[in-house]
Coordinates of C-alpha atoms in Angstrom, one line a residue:
Chain A
X1 CA -58.3 58.7 -134.6
X2 CA -58.0 61.1 -131.6
X3 CA -60.1 63.7 -133.5
X4 CA -62.7 61.1 -134.2
X5 CA -62.8 60.0 -130.6
X6 CA -63.1 63.6 -129.5
X7 CA -65.9 64.2 -131.9
X8 CA -67.8 61.1 -130.6
X9 CA -67.4 62.3 -127.0
X10 CA -68.6 65.8 -127.8
X11 CA -71.5 64.5 -129.8
X12 CA -72.4 62.2 -126.8
X13 CA -72.6 65.1 -124.4
X14 CA -74.5 67.2 -127.0
X15 CA -77.0 64.4 -127.5
X16 CA -77.5 64.1 -123.8
X17 CA -78.0 67.9 -123.4
X18 CA -80.1 68.6 -126.5
X19 CA -82.5 65.7 -126.0
X20 CA -83.2 67.2 -122.6
X21 CA -86.7 65.6 -122.2
X22 CA -85.6 62.3 -123.4
X23 CA -82.6 62.3 -121.1
X24 CA -84.8 63.3 -118.1
X25 CA -87.3 60.6 -118.8
X26 CA -84.6 58.0 -119.4
X27 CA -82.8 59.0 -116.2
X28 CA -85.9 58.9 -114.1
X29 CA -86.7 55.4 -115.3
X30 CA -83.1 54.3 -114.8
X31 CA -83.4 55.6 -111.3
X32 CA -86.3 53.1 -110.7
X33 CA -84.1 50.3 -112.1
X34 CA -81.2 51.4 -109.8
X35 CA -83.5 51.6 -106.9
X36 CA -84.2 47.9 -107.4
X37 CA -80.4 47.3 -107.3
X38 CA -80.0 49.3 -104.2
X39 CA -83.0 47.7 -102.6
X40 CA -81.5 44.4 -103.4
X41 CA -78.2 45.3 -101.6
X42 CA -80.1 46.6 -98.6
X43 CA -82.3 43.6 -98.5
X44 CA -79.3 41.3 -98.4
X45 CA -77.9 43.4 -95.5
X46 CA -81.2 43.0 -93.6
X47 CA -81.5 39.3 -94.2
X48 CA -77.9 38.6 -93.4
X49 CA -78.3 40.5 -90.1
X50 CA -81.5 38.7 -89.3
X51 CA -80.1 35.3 -90.2
X52 CA -76.9 36.1 -88.2
X53 CA -79.1 37.1 -85.2
X54 CA -81.1 33.9 -85.4
X55 CA -78.1 31.7 -85.9
X56 CA -76.4 33.2 -82.9
X57 CA -79.3 32.1 -80.8
X58 CA -78.9 28.5 -81.8
X59 CA -76.5 26.6 -79.5
X60 CA -76.1 23.4 -77.7
X61 CA -74.8 23.0 -74.1
X62 CA -73.0 20.0 -72.8
X63 CA -73.0 19.6 -69.0
X64 CA -70.3 17.7 -67.1
X65 CA -70.5 15.5 -64.1
X66 CA -69.7 17.6 -60.9
X67 CA -66.6 15.6 -60.2
X68 CA -65.0 16.3 -63.6
X69 CA -61.7 18.2 -63.5
X70 CA -61.5 21.5 -65.2
X71 CA -58.6 20.2 -67.2
X72 CA -60.7 17.4 -68.6
X73 CA -63.4 19.9 -69.6
X74 CA -60.9 22.1 -71.3
X75 CA -59.5 19.1 -73.2
X76 CA -63.0 18.3 -74.5
X77 CA -63.3 22.0 -75.5
X78 CA -60.1 21.7 -77.5
X79 CA -61.3 18.5 -79.1
X80 CA -64.5 20.2 -80.1
X81 CA -62.6 23.2 -81.5
X82 CA -60.7 20.8 -83.7
X83 CA -64.0 19.8 -85.4
X84 CA -64.5 21.7 -88.6
X85 CA -68.3 22.0 -87.9
X86 CA -67.7 23.9 -84.7
X87 CA -67.7 27.7 -84.7
X88 CA -67.1 28.5 -81.1
X89 CA -67.0 26.9 -77.7
X90 CA -67.5 28.8 -74.5
X91 CA -66.5 27.2 -71.2
X92 CA -68.7 28.0 -68.2
X93 CA -67.1 26.8 -64.9
X94 CA -69.2 25.6 -62.0
X95 CA -68.5 28.8 -60.0
X96 CA -69.4 30.9 -63.0
X97 CA -72.6 29.0 -63.5
X98 CA -73.4 29.5 -59.8
X99 CA -72.7 33.2 -60.0
X100 CA -74.9 33.5 -63.1
X101 CA -77.7 31.5 -61.4
X102 CA -77.6 33.8 -58.4
X103 CA -77.6 36.9 -60.5
X104 CA -80.6 35.6 -62.5
X105 CA -82.6 34.7 -59.3
X106 CA -81.5 37.5 -57.1
X107 CA -85.1 38.6 -56.6
X108 CA -86.3 35.1 -55.8
X109 CA -85.6 34.6 -52.1
X110 CA -86.9 31.1 -52.0
X111 CA -84.5 29.9 -54.6
X112 CA -81.6 31.7 -52.9
X113 CA -82.5 30.2 -49.5
X114 CA -82.7 26.7 -51.0
X115 CA -79.3 27.2 -52.5
X116 CA -77.9 28.2 -49.1
X117 CA -79.5 25.1 -47.5
X118 CA -77.6 22.8 -49.9
X119 CA -74.4 24.5 -49.0
X120 CA -72.6 23.1 -52.0
X121 CA -72.6 24.2 -55.6
X122 CA -75.2 22.0 -57.3
X123 CA -74.5 23.4 -60.8
X124 CA -72.4 21.6 -63.4
X125 CA -69.7 23.0 -65.5
X126 CA -70.7 23.3 -69.2
X127 CA -69.5 24.0 -72.6
X128 CA -71.7 26.2 -74.8
X129 CA -71.2 25.2 -78.4
X130 CA -72.1 27.1 -81.6
X131 CA -71.9 25.4 -84.9
X132 CA -71.0 27.0 -88.2
X133 CA -74.2 25.8 -89.6
X134 CA -77.2 24.8 -87.5
X135 CA -77.6 21.6 -89.5
X136 CA -74.2 20.4 -88.3
X137 CA -75.3 19.9 -84.7
X138 CA -76.1 16.2 -85.0
X139 CA -72.5 15.6 -86.0
X140 CA -71.2 17.5 -83.0
X141 CA -73.6 15.8 -80.7
X142 CA -72.7 12.3 -81.9
X143 CA -69.1 13.2 -81.4
X144 CA -69.8 14.1 -77.7
X145 CA -71.8 10.9 -77.3
X146 CA -68.7 8.9 -78.1
X147 CA -67.2 6.3 -75.8
X148 CA -64.3 8.5 -74.6
X149 CA -66.5 11.1 -73.0
X150 CA -69.2 8.8 -71.5
X151 CA -67.9 9.2 -68.0
X152 CA -67.5 12.9 -68.1
X153 CA -70.7 14.1 -69.6
X154 CA -73.9 14.2 -67.7
X155 CA -76.2 15.7 -70.3
X156 CA -76.3 17.3 -73.7
X157 CA -79.3 19.5 -74.1
X158 CA -79.6 18.8 -77.8
X159 CA -82.5 16.5 -77.9
X160 CA -84.9 18.6 -75.9
X161 CA -84.0 21.6 -78.0
X162 CA -83.9 19.6 -81.2
X163 CA -87.2 20.7 -82.4
X164 CA -86.6 24.4 -81.7
X165 CA -83.3 24.2 -83.5
X166 CA -84.8 22.5 -86.4
X167 CA -87.5 25.2 -86.6
X168 CA -85.0 28.0 -86.4
X169 CA -82.8 26.4 -89.0
X170 CA -85.9 26.1 -91.2
X171 CA -86.7 29.8 -90.7
X172 CA -83.1 30.8 -91.4
X173 CA -83.0 28.8 -94.7
X174 CA -86.4 30.1 -95.6
X175 CA -85.3 33.7 -95.1
X176 CA -82.2 33.0 -97.2
X177 CA -84.2 31.4 -100.0
X178 CA -86.8 34.2 -99.8
X179 CA -84.0 36.8 -100.0
X180 CA -82.4 35.1 -102.9
X181 CA -85.7 34.9 -104.8
X182 CA -86.6 38.5 -104.0
X183 CA -83.1 39.6 -105.1
X184 CA -83.4 37.6 -108.4
X185 CA -86.8 39.2 -109.1
X186 CA -85.5 42.7 -108.3
X187 CA -82.4 42.1 -110.5
X188 CA -84.6 40.9 -113.3
X189 CA -86.9 43.9 -113.0
X190 CA -83.9 46.3 -113.0
X191 CA -82.5 44.6 -116.1
X192 CA -85.8 44.7 -118.0
X193 CA -86.6 48.3 -117.0
X194 CA -83.2 49.6 -117.9
X195 CA -82.9 47.7 -121.2
X196 CA -86.4 48.7 -122.4
X197 CA -85.9 52.4 -121.4
X198 CA -82.7 52.6 -123.4
X199 CA -84.4 50.7 -126.2
X200 CA -87.2 53.3 -126.4
X201 CA -84.8 56.2 -126.1
X202 CA -82.8 54.8 -129.1
X203 CA -86.0 53.9 -131.0
X204 CA -87.1 57.6 -130.9
X205 CA -83.8 58.5 -132.5
X206 CA -83.7 55.7 -135.1
X207 CA -84.2 58.2 -138.0
X208 CA -81.1 60.1 -136.9
X209 CA -79.2 56.8 -136.9
X210 CA -80.2 55.9 -140.4
X211 CA -79.4 59.4 -141.6
X212 CA -75.9 59.3 -140.1
X213 CA -75.4 55.9 -141.9
X214 CA -76.6 57.3 -145.2
X215 CA -74.3 60.2 -145.0
X216 CA -71.4 57.8 -144.7
X217 CA -70.8 57.4 -141.0
X218 CA -69.2 54.1 -139.8
X219 CA -71.1 52.1 -137.2
X220 CA -68.8 53.3 -134.4
X221 CA -69.2 56.9 -135.4
X222 CA -72.9 56.5 -135.0
X223 CA -72.9 54.2 -132.0
X224 CA -70.2 56.1 -130.0
X225 CA -72.3 59.2 -129.0
X226 CA -75.1 56.9 -127.9
X227 CA -72.8 55.0 -125.6
X228 CA -71.5 58.2 -124.1
X229 CA -75.0 59.5 -123.6
X230 CA -76.0 56.1 -122.1
X231 CA -73.1 56.2 -119.7
X232 CA -74.2 59.7 -118.7
X233 CA -77.7 58.4 -118.0
X234 CA -76.3 55.7 -115.8
X235 CA -73.9 58.0 -113.9
X236 CA -76.5 60.8 -113.3
X237 CA -79.2 58.2 -112.3
X238 CA -76.9 56.6 -109.8
X239 CA -76.2 59.9 -108.1
X240 CA -79.8 60.9 -108.1
X241 CA -80.9 57.5 -106.7
X242 CA -78.5 57.8 -103.8
X243 CA -79.8 61.3 -103.0
X244 CA -83.4 60.2 -103.1
X245 CA -82.8 57.1 -101.0
X246 CA -81.1 59.0 -98.2
X247 CA -84.2 60.7 -96.6
X248 CA -86.2 57.5 -97.0
X249 CA -83.6 55.5 -95.1
X250 CA -83.3 58.2 -92.6
X251 CA -87.0 57.9 -91.8
X252 CA -87.3 54.1 -92.3
X253 CA -84.2 53.0 -90.4
X254 CA -85.8 53.1 -86.9
X255 CA -88.8 51.2 -88.3
X256 CA -86.6 48.4 -89.7
X257 CA -84.6 48.3 -86.4
X258 CA -87.8 47.4 -84.6
X259 CA -88.4 44.4 -86.9
X260 CA -84.8 43.4 -87.4
X261 CA -83.2 43.9 -84.0
X262 CA -79.5 44.8 -84.2
X263 CA -79.7 46.4 -87.7
X264 CA -79.0 50.1 -88.2
X265 CA -79.7 50.7 -91.9
X266 CA -78.9 54.4 -91.7
X267 CA -75.5 53.7 -90.2
X268 CA -74.9 51.1 -92.8
X269 CA -76.0 53.5 -95.6
X270 CA -73.9 56.4 -94.4
X271 CA -70.8 54.4 -93.7
X272 CA -71.0 52.6 -97.0
X273 CA -72.3 55.6 -99.0
X274 CA -69.5 55.7 -101.5
X275 CA -69.4 51.9 -101.9
X276 CA -73.1 51.7 -102.5
X277 CA -73.0 54.6 -104.9
X278 CA -70.1 52.9 -106.8
X279 CA -72.2 49.8 -107.1
X280 CA -75.1 51.8 -108.6
X281 CA -72.7 53.8 -110.8
X282 CA -71.2 50.6 -112.3
X283 CA -74.6 48.9 -112.5
X284 CA -76.1 52.0 -114.2
X285 CA -73.4 52.4 -116.7
X286 CA -73.2 48.7 -117.5
X287 CA -77.0 48.4 -117.9
X288 CA -77.3 51.5 -120.1
X289 CA -74.2 50.9 -122.2
X290 CA -75.0 47.3 -122.8
X291 CA -78.7 48.2 -123.4
X292 CA -77.5 50.8 -126.0
X293 CA -75.2 48.4 -127.8
X294 CA -78.0 45.8 -128.1
X295 CA -80.8 48.3 -129.0
X296 CA -78.8 50.2 -131.6
X297 CA -77.7 47.1 -133.4
X298 CA -80.8 46.7 -135.5
X299 CA -81.0 50.3 -136.5
X300 CA -77.4 50.2 -137.8
X301 CA -78.3 47.7 -140.5
X302 CA -78.7 50.2 -143.3
Chain B
X1 CA -68.8 55.1 -164.3
X2 CA -72.1 53.9 -162.8
X3 CA -73.6 50.8 -164.3
X4 CA -77.0 49.2 -163.6
X5 CA -77.2 45.7 -165.0
X6 CA -80.6 44.2 -165.3
X7 CA -81.7 45.7 -162.0
X8 CA -85.1 44.8 -160.6
X9 CA -86.6 45.7 -157.3
X10 CA -89.9 44.3 -156.0
X11 CA -91.9 45.5 -153.1
X12 CA -94.4 42.9 -152.1
X13 CA -94.1 41.4 -155.6
X14 CA -95.0 44.8 -157.1
X15 CA -92.1 45.9 -159.3
X16 CA -90.6 49.3 -158.4
X17 CA -87.9 48.8 -160.9
X18 CA -88.0 46.3 -163.8
X19 CA -84.9 45.1 -165.5
X20 CA -83.2 48.5 -165.6
X21 CA -79.9 48.8 -167.7
X22 CA -78.1 52.1 -167.4
X23 CA -74.6 53.5 -167.9
X24 CA -73.7 56.9 -166.5
X25 CA -70.1 58.1 -167.2
X26 CA -68.0 60.1 -164.7
X27 CA -68.7 63.8 -165.2
X28 CA -72.1 63.4 -166.8
X29 CA -75.1 65.5 -165.9
X30 CA -78.2 63.3 -166.0
X31 CA -81.9 64.0 -165.3
X32 CA -84.1 61.2 -164.2
X33 CA -87.8 61.9 -164.9
X34 CA -91.0 60.1 -164.3
X35 CA -94.2 60.4 -162.5
X36 CA -94.5 59.8 -158.7
X37 CA -94.0 56.2 -158.0
X38 CA -92.3 55.5 -161.3
X39 CA -89.2 54.3 -159.6
X40 CA -86.9 57.3 -159.5
X41 CA -86.3 57.3 -155.8
X42 CA -85.8 53.5 -155.7
X43 CA -83.1 53.9 -158.4
X44 CA -81.2 56.4 -156.3
X45 CA -81.7 54.4 -153.1
X46 CA -80.2 51.3 -154.7
X47 CA -77.2 53.3 -155.8
X48 CA -76.2 54.4 -152.2
X49 CA -77.1 50.8 -151.0
X50 CA -79.9 52.1 -148.8
X51 CA -81.8 49.2 -150.2
X52 CA -80.8 46.1 -152.1
X53 CA -82.1 45.1 -155.5
X54 CA -84.1 42.0 -155.8
X55 CA -82.2 41.1 -158.9
X56 CA -79.3 42.5 -160.9
X57 CA -76.0 44.2 -160.2
X58 CA -74.9 47.8 -159.7
X59 CA -71.4 48.9 -160.2
X60 CA -69.6 52.1 -159.3
X61 CA -66.3 52.1 -161.3
X62 CA -65.0 48.6 -160.8
X63 CA -66.7 47.9 -157.5
X64 CA -70.0 46.0 -157.3
X65 CA -72.2 48.0 -154.9
X66 CA -74.7 45.2 -154.7
X67 CA -72.0 42.8 -153.4
X68 CA -70.3 45.2 -151.1
X69 CA -69.8 44.1 -147.5
X70 CA -71.6 46.1 -144.9
X71 CA -68.4 47.6 -143.5
X72 CA -67.4 49.1 -146.9
X73 CA -70.7 51.0 -147.3
X74 CA -69.6 54.1 -145.4
X75 CA -66.7 54.6 -147.9
X76 CA -69.1 54.2 -150.8
X77 CA -71.5 56.7 -149.3
X78 CA -68.8 59.3 -148.7
X79 CA -68.0 59.2 -152.5
X80 CA -71.6 60.1 -153.1
X81 CA -73.3 63.3 -151.9
X82 CA -77.0 62.8 -151.6
X83 CA -79.8 65.3 -151.4
X84 CA -82.8 63.4 -150.1
X85 CA -86.3 64.1 -151.1
X86 CA -87.3 64.4 -147.4
X87 CA -84.0 66.2 -146.6
X88 CA -83.0 63.8 -143.9
X89 CA -81.4 66.5 -141.7
X90 CA -80.2 65.5 -138.2
X91 CA -82.8 67.2 -136.0
X92 CA -80.5 67.5 -133.0
X93 CA -77.9 69.4 -134.9
X94 CA -77.8 73.0 -136.2
X95 CA -77.6 73.8 -139.9
X96 CA -73.8 74.3 -139.5
X97 CA -73.4 71.0 -137.7
X98 CA -75.4 69.1 -140.2
X99 CA -73.2 70.3 -143.0
X100 CA -70.0 69.8 -140.9
X101 CA -71.2 66.2 -140.1
X102 CA -70.6 65.1 -143.6
X103 CA -67.0 66.3 -143.3
X104 CA -66.5 64.9 -139.8
X105 CA -67.7 61.5 -141.0
X106 CA -65.1 61.7 -143.8
X107 CA -62.4 62.4 -141.2
X108 CA -61.6 66.0 -142.3
X109 CA -59.8 68.1 -139.8
X110 CA -61.0 71.0 -137.8
X111 CA -59.5 73.7 -140.0
X112 CA -60.9 72.3 -143.2
X113 CA -64.3 72.2 -141.6
X114 CA -64.0 75.7 -140.2
X115 CA -63.0 77.0 -143.7
X116 CA -65.4 75.1 -145.9
X117 CA -68.7 75.0 -144.0
X118 CA -69.3 78.7 -143.7
X119 CA -68.3 79.1 -147.4
X120 CA -70.8 76.5 -148.6
X121 CA -73.5 77.9 -146.3
X122 CA -72.9 81.3 -147.9
X123 CA -73.2 79.7 -151.3
X124 CA -76.7 78.4 -150.5
X125 CA -77.6 81.7 -148.8
X126 CA -77.8 80.4 -145.2
X127 CA -74.9 82.0 -143.5
X128 CA -77.4 83.8 -141.2
X129 CA -79.1 80.6 -140.2
X130 CA -76.0 78.6 -139.4
X131 CA -76.9 78.3 -135.7
X132 CA -80.5 77.4 -136.3
X133 CA -81.9 73.9 -135.9
X134 CA -83.8 72.3 -138.8
X135 CA -87.1 72.8 -136.9
X136 CA -86.4 76.5 -137.0
X137 CA -86.0 76.6 -140.8
X138 CA -88.5 76.7 -143.6
X139 CA -88.8 73.8 -146.0
X140 CA -86.8 75.7 -148.6
X141 CA -84.0 76.5 -146.1
X142 CA -83.9 72.9 -144.9
X143 CA -83.6 71.8 -148.5
X144 CA -80.6 74.1 -149.0
X145 CA -78.9 72.8 -145.9
X146 CA -79.4 69.3 -147.4
X147 CA -77.8 70.5 -150.6
X148 CA -74.9 72.1 -148.7
X149 CA -74.3 68.9 -146.9
X150 CA -74.2 66.9 -150.1
X151 CA -71.7 69.3 -151.7
X152 CA -69.4 70.2 -148.9
X153 CA -67.1 67.2 -148.9
X154 CA -66.7 67.4 -152.7
X155 CA -67.9 63.9 -153.6
X156 CA -67.4 62.3 -157.0
X157 CA -71.1 61.9 -157.5
X158 CA -74.1 64.0 -156.4
X159 CA -77.5 62.4 -156.3
X160 CA -80.4 64.8 -155.8
X161 CA -83.9 63.7 -155.4
X162 CA -86.2 66.6 -156.2
X163 CA -83.7 69.1 -154.8
X164 CA -85.7 72.1 -155.9
X165 CA -89.2 70.9 -154.8
X166 CA -89.5 73.4 -152.0
X167 CA -87.6 76.3 -153.5
X168 CA -89.0 79.4 -155.2
X169 CA -87.9 79.9 -158.9
X170 CA -85.1 82.2 -158.0
X171 CA -83.5 79.8 -155.5
X172 CA -84.2 76.9 -157.9
X173 CA -82.1 78.4 -160.6
X174 CA -79.4 79.3 -158.0
X175 CA -79.2 75.6 -157.0
X176 CA -79.3 74.4 -160.6
X177 CA -76.5 76.8 -161.6
X178 CA -74.5 75.6 -158.6
X179 CA -74.9 72.0 -159.7
X180 CA -73.9 72.8 -163.2
X181 CA -70.8 74.6 -162.0
X182 CA -69.9 71.6 -159.9
X183 CA -70.5 69.4 -162.8
X184 CA -68.1 71.4 -164.9
X185 CA -65.4 70.6 -162.4
X186 CA -65.9 66.9 -163.1
X187 CA -68.5 65.8 -160.6
X188 CA -71.3 63.4 -161.8
X189 CA -74.7 64.8 -161.2
X190 CA -77.8 62.7 -161.1
X191 CA -80.9 64.8 -160.7
X192 CA -84.4 63.4 -160.2
X193 CA -87.0 66.1 -160.9
X194 CA -90.5 67.0 -162.1
X195 CA -89.5 70.4 -163.2
X196 CA -90.2 70.6 -166.9
X197 CA -88.7 74.1 -167.2
X198 CA -85.3 73.1 -165.9
X199 CA -85.1 70.0 -168.0
X200 CA -86.2 71.8 -171.2
X201 CA -83.8 74.7 -170.6
X202 CA -80.6 72.9 -169.7
X203 CA -80.5 70.4 -172.5
X204 CA -78.7 67.4 -170.9
X205 CA -79.2 63.7 -170.9
X206 CA -82.7 62.7 -169.8
X207 CA -83.7 59.2 -168.6
X208 CA -87.4 58.7 -168.4
X209 CA -88.8 56.0 -166.2
X210 CA -92.3 54.7 -166.2
X211 CA -93.7 51.9 -164.1
X212 CA -90.1 50.8 -163.2
X213 CA -88.9 50.6 -166.7
X214 CA -86.5 52.9 -168.6
X215 CA -88.8 54.1 -171.4
X216 CA -86.6 56.8 -172.9
X217 CA -82.9 57.7 -172.7
X218 CA -81.9 60.7 -174.8
X219 CA -79.0 63.1 -174.9
X220 CA -80.3 66.7 -174.8
X221 CA -83.7 65.2 -174.1
X222 CA -87.0 66.9 -173.3
X223 CA -89.5 66.5 -170.6
X224 CA -92.0 64.1 -172.1
X225 CA -94.3 61.8 -170.0

């Protein structure tokens, strides 16, 4: 049993080595398939960061009447936080709003003079609300429009921004859908390429398979070395793919950063190098071993 | 004991074998003769279950080869050493490894392999070519590797399809003498050949096949077509 296993493993390595050209060809095509897988992972990183960026920009502010006590505002904040739709609430006090306003308009003397003329703080305290999902805003807004808060709230800036929010939400979901479709296509290509490569590799060796069977080898004795060689294809292809991707990402990362602000593909790639390689390693081995099992089946029927 | 019972094999409704009935006892030495396409190779193929007959049954001892489940075929094939007409050597393995493969398949241990393979290679005169791949060997040398592979695990039966077709007369007689010696030790030998001289000299049972039918079956027969 152990001898048989050892013989199978050795035969696998020998097959891999002696069919040098076939192995090289198979590995290079496997690399294409694994590039699809890696591209799929990186694409999802990009879309997630893009979507995250956009979603962070979507918020609703609720302004309170000037005479509202801070305690009451904070109570509303807590009520909001109790809602499951709400992601975060940031309280901006009247003083803080004034300080921000001044900072923003510090170049604009007319505005600052006007502010001094008034002599009081005309700005209202506000709560800045972010929802877990942009489509949840109507729920949050209708909650704020309830009877209990009627006297406190002067304005909710939802309706004027509603269209912008709807458009952003639309873009976000379009990106997500597009990403999912692209991922599915990439995954399908990877699967087809890997399977067919393995199939062709095994097809070229079909005579060897039938000979082994006619000499009295069991199915496993024939199949085993092919699975070992297949696993080697996957493992080598995964390492090679990572090494080939590195310079590309090095060059392309700044370009992506321009289109997708806040993403650093290179940093992501280097920090997650081992994880990404492991994903490719597993994908490569699973694809080629599964491909081998399926492809070899029909040649074993002798 | 090998028994063919009313065995027919059709390829596209053309009969390659037509209602063949045969009995070959353990330890017999049998020639199968016939023109190309007469059905010799088909007969041998059916015996190792490389192909299934369209009709009829084939028995090896008490087991019905034609009804054997797929998973039992390896055991059947290990009992039979086959020298194929087209050699069927594994191109990715050396001469030594090709011969050793038959023993590995049968689960023989390392020592047995290391002892027996060089010996059998010497017997067929290929000890110098043990490390060569089939593509580096001549037709005759490849044929001798195929013979060595069929003999090495000491099967009960040896089937040889034109095993001397690519050999010069000297080598031919070496191989035939080798097969006769193995036969004397109790191994059944079934030899398909065209070689009139061998058949007429050796004086063993001759089964003649023509157009898929057994037309003559004589002990100590002659080569007549």
